[in-house]
Structures are given as structure tokens and as C-alpha cells.
XYZ file of C-alpha atoms in Angstrom:
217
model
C -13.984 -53.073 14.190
C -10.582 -53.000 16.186
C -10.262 -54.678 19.861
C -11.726 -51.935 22.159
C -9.426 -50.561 25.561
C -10.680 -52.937 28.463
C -10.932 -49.562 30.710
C -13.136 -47.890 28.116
C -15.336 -50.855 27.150
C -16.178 -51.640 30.781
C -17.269 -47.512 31.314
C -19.586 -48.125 28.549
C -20.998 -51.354 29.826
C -21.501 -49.278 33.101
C -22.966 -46.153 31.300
C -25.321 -48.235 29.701
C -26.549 -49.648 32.826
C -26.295 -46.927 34.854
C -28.764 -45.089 32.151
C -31.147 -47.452 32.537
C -31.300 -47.513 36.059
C -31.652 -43.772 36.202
C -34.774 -43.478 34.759
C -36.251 -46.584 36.293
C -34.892 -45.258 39.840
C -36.818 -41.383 38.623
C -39.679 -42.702 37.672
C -39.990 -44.683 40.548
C -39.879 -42.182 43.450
C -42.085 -39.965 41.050
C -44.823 -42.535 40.299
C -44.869 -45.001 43.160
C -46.514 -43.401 46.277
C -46.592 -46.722 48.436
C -42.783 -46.033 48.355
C -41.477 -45.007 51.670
C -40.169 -41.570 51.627
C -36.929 -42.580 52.640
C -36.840 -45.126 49.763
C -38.527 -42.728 47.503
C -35.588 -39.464 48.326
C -32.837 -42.642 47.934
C -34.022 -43.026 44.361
C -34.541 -39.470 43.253
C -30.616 -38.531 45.094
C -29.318 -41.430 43.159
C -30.927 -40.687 40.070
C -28.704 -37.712 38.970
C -25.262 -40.020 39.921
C -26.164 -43.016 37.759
C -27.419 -40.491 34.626
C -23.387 -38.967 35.352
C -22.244 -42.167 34.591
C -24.491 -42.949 31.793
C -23.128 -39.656 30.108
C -19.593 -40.706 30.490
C -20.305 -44.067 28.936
C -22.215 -42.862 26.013
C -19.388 -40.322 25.433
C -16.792 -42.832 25.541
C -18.896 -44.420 22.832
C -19.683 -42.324 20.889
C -16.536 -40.325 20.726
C -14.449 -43.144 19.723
C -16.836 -43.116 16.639
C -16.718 -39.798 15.796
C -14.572 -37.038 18.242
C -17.168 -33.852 17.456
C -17.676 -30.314 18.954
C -20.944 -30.963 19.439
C -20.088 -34.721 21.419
C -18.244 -32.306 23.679
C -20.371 -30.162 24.561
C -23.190 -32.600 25.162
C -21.231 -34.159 26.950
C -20.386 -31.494 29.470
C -23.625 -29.718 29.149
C -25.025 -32.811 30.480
C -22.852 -33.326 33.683
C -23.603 -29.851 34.699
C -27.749 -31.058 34.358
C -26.971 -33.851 36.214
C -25.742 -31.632 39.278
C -28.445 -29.390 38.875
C -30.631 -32.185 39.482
C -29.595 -33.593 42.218
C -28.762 -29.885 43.742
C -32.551 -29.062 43.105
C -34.230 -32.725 44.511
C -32.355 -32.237 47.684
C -33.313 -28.697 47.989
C -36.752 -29.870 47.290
C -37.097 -32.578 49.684
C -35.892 -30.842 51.911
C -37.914 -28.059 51.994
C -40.900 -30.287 51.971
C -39.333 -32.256 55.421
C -39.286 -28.588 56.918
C -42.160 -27.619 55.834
C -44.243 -30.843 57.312
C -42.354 -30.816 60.147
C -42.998 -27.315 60.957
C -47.040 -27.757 60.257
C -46.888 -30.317 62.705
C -45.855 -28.780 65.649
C -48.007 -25.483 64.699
C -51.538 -25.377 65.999
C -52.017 -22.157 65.148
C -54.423 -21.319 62.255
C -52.698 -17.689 61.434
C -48.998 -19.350 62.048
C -49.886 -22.622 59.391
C -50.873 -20.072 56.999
C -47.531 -18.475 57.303
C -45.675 -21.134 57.006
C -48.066 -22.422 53.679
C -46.737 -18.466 52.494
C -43.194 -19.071 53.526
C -43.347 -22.448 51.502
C -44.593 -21.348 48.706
C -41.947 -19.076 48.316
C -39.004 -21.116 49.548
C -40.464 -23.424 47.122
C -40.125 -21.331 43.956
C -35.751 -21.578 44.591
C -36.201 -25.243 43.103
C -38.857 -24.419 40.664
C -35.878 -22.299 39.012
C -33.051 -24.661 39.425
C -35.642 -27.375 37.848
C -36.054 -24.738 34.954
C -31.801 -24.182 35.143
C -31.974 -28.567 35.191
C -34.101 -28.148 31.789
C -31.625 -26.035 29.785
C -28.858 -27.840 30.495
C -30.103 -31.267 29.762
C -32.107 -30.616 26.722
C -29.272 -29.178 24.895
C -27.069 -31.720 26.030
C -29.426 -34.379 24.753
C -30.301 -32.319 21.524
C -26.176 -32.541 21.100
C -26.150 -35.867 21.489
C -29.093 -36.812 19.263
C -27.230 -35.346 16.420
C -24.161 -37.371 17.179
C -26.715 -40.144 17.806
C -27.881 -39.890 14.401
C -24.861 -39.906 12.938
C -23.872 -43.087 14.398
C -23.375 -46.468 12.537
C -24.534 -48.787 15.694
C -28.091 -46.382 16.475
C -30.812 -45.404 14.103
C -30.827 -42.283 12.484
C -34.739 -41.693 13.089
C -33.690 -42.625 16.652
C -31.694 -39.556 17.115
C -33.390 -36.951 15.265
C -36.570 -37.620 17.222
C -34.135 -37.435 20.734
C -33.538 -33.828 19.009
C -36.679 -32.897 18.273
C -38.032 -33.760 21.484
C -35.070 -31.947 23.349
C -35.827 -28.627 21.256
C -39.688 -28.419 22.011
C -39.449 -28.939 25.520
C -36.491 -26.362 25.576
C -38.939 -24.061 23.958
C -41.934 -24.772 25.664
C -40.062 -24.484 29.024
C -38.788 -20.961 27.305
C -42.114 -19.675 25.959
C -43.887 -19.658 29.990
C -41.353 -19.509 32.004
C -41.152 -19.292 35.169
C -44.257 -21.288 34.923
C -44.240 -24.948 33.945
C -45.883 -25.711 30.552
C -47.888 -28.189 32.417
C -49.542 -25.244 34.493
C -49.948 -23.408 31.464
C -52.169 -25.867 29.617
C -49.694 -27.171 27.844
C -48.119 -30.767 26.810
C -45.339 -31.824 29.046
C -42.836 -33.466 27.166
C -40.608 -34.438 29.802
C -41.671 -37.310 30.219
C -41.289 -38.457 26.715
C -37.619 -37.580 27.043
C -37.328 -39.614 29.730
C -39.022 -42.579 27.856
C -36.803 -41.704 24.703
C -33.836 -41.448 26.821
C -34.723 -45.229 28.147
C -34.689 -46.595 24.305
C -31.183 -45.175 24.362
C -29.889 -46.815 26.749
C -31.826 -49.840 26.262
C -30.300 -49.666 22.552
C -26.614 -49.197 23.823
C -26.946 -51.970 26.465
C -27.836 -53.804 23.999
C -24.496 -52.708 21.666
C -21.333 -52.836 24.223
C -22.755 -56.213 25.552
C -23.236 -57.654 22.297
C -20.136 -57.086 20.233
C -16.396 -58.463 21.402
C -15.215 -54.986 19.999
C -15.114 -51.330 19.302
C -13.908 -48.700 17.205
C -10.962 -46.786 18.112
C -9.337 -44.002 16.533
């Protein structure tokens, strides 16, 4: 392997990182309820930023390995999930600060039922975006299992399982929307994207801060 660019190499070794801390930092404020809720909405705002980051590293990777279609538009599929994300967590939280707020000062039986009614509603503008969040980051991820796959420094079964778990959640998401699968008695495989995604980055960590080098075109 040829001497990598010091700019590039150094975006990987913070990609890598930053991956890793985005799911740790997600599935902490989702998890952890001893969290204080301003530590908790500091994790899930920073969560999208760092898994920006990770894309742009694992691009840079992966690109100088093989430059595909299908790198590119993981690539940019997945920036545009990651701003979804944090779009719909911040409408989220704070619709849910509103909303508590508001129940607070109400004494009012008839006006705390309105404002459960107005909730619920508000509430269904980031169910969607979640849903818009979902489209955009499975394909990206099913993208970039392929090129996963196909890569000399990760494991083939590694990547087609990052694909396989991308398309069923896709579909599942698909098949009842606008209700979660969850809701609708079915498996939520989210979460086993997010654990898959953790081996990734875990595995590519473990690859720019090994080797001295990397391949160039």
C-alpha cells in the first residue's frame, strides 16, 4: 500500500471515532433515563454531527479503494439522513418541552386534554421526518455495505449482512407506514443497525490506526 495524504488519513482517523461516538452518544440519551434532560438532548443533537463526520471518513476510505457510483451516493444519501436526524430530534424535544411546559401551568381538566390532542398531532410532524430519517439512511448504509463488501480491509459477510439489515428495515418501515413496525407487532430492526453500524466503526478504528498507510489511486 502507498503512503496515504496526511489530510485524508487524519479525516478517517476522525470518521472512525466520530462513528463510534455516535452511537454510544444515541444510545445513551435513548437508554439512560437517570440522564439529565439537558445531558440527554446534548447527546441526541450531537449524535447526527459526529455520524456526518463518520460518513466523510468512511468515504474517504473507502473511495480511495474503489471510486463507485454506488460509494457516491451512499455517501450523500447519508449526509442528507444525518440532517434529517438532527432536524427531527430537535423538533421532537422540543415539542415535548412545550408540551410539559404547557401541562404545567394548565389546571384545567378540558384545557390538558387539548393540549394531550394538540400534541399528539404536533407530534406526528417528527414521526414523518423519523420515517423521511429511515429512507435516507438505510439506503445509504445498504450502498455502503456493498462497497463494504467489496473491500480488501472489511469482511465480506460483514457487509452483506449491513445490506440485508438496511433493506428489511427499509421495507418494514415501507410495508406500515406511517405507523412504526414496532406498533404494528413487528421486529424493530433499528436497533440492530445501530449495533451493526458500531462493528463498523469499531472495525475501521481499528484499520486507519493500525496501518502506517493507505491506498491511493
Amino acid at each position: 500500500m502507498k503512503s496515504k495524504g496526511t489530510t485524508s488519513h487524519h479525516l478517517e482517523k476522525i470518521g472512525a471515532i466520530s462513528g463510534i461516538l455516535s452511537i454510544i452518544f444515541y444510545l445513551s440519551a435513548a437508554v439512560l433515563p437517570f440522564l439529565p434532560d439537558y445531558i440527554s438532548r446534548l447527546l441526541a443533537f450531537t449524535f447526527p454531527l459526529l455520524w456526518t463526520v463518520a460518513f466523510m471518513g468512511l468515504y474517504s476510505f473507502l473511495k480511495k479503494e474503489s471510486h463507485t457510483p454506488t460509494l457516491e451516493i451512499a455517501y450523500l444519501f447519508g449526509i442528507i439522513g444525518a440532517a434529517i436526524a438532527c432536524s427531527f430530534i430537535v423538533v421532537q424535544q422540543a415539542n415535548f418541552i412545550w408540551h410539559d411546559t404547557a401541562m404545567e401551568a394548565t389546571k384545567s381538566e378540558e384545557a390538558k386534554s387539548l393540549l394531550r390532542a394538540s400534541f399528539k398531532g404536533a407530534n406526528r410532524v417528527q414521526s414523518g421526518l423519523d420515517v423521511a430519517f429511515d429512507i435516507f439512511i438505510t439506503i445509504s448504509w445498504f450502498l455502503f455495505g456493498i462497497n463494504i463488501a467489496k473491500s480488501p480491509n472489511f469482511n465480506k459477510l460483514l457487509g452483506w449482512i449491513g445490506c440485508l439489515i438496511s433493506a428489511g428495515l427499509l421495507i418494514l418501515n415501507m410495508w406500515t407506514f406511517p405507523t412504526p413496525p414496532a406498533d404494528n407487532g413487528l421486529i424493530d430492526l433499528g436497533p440492530f443497525l445501530g449495533l451493526w453500524t458500531l462493528i463498523v466503526f469499531v472495525w475501521f478504528t481499528r484499520i486507519v490506526f493500525k496501518d502506517k498507510s493507505i491506498i491511493e489511486e
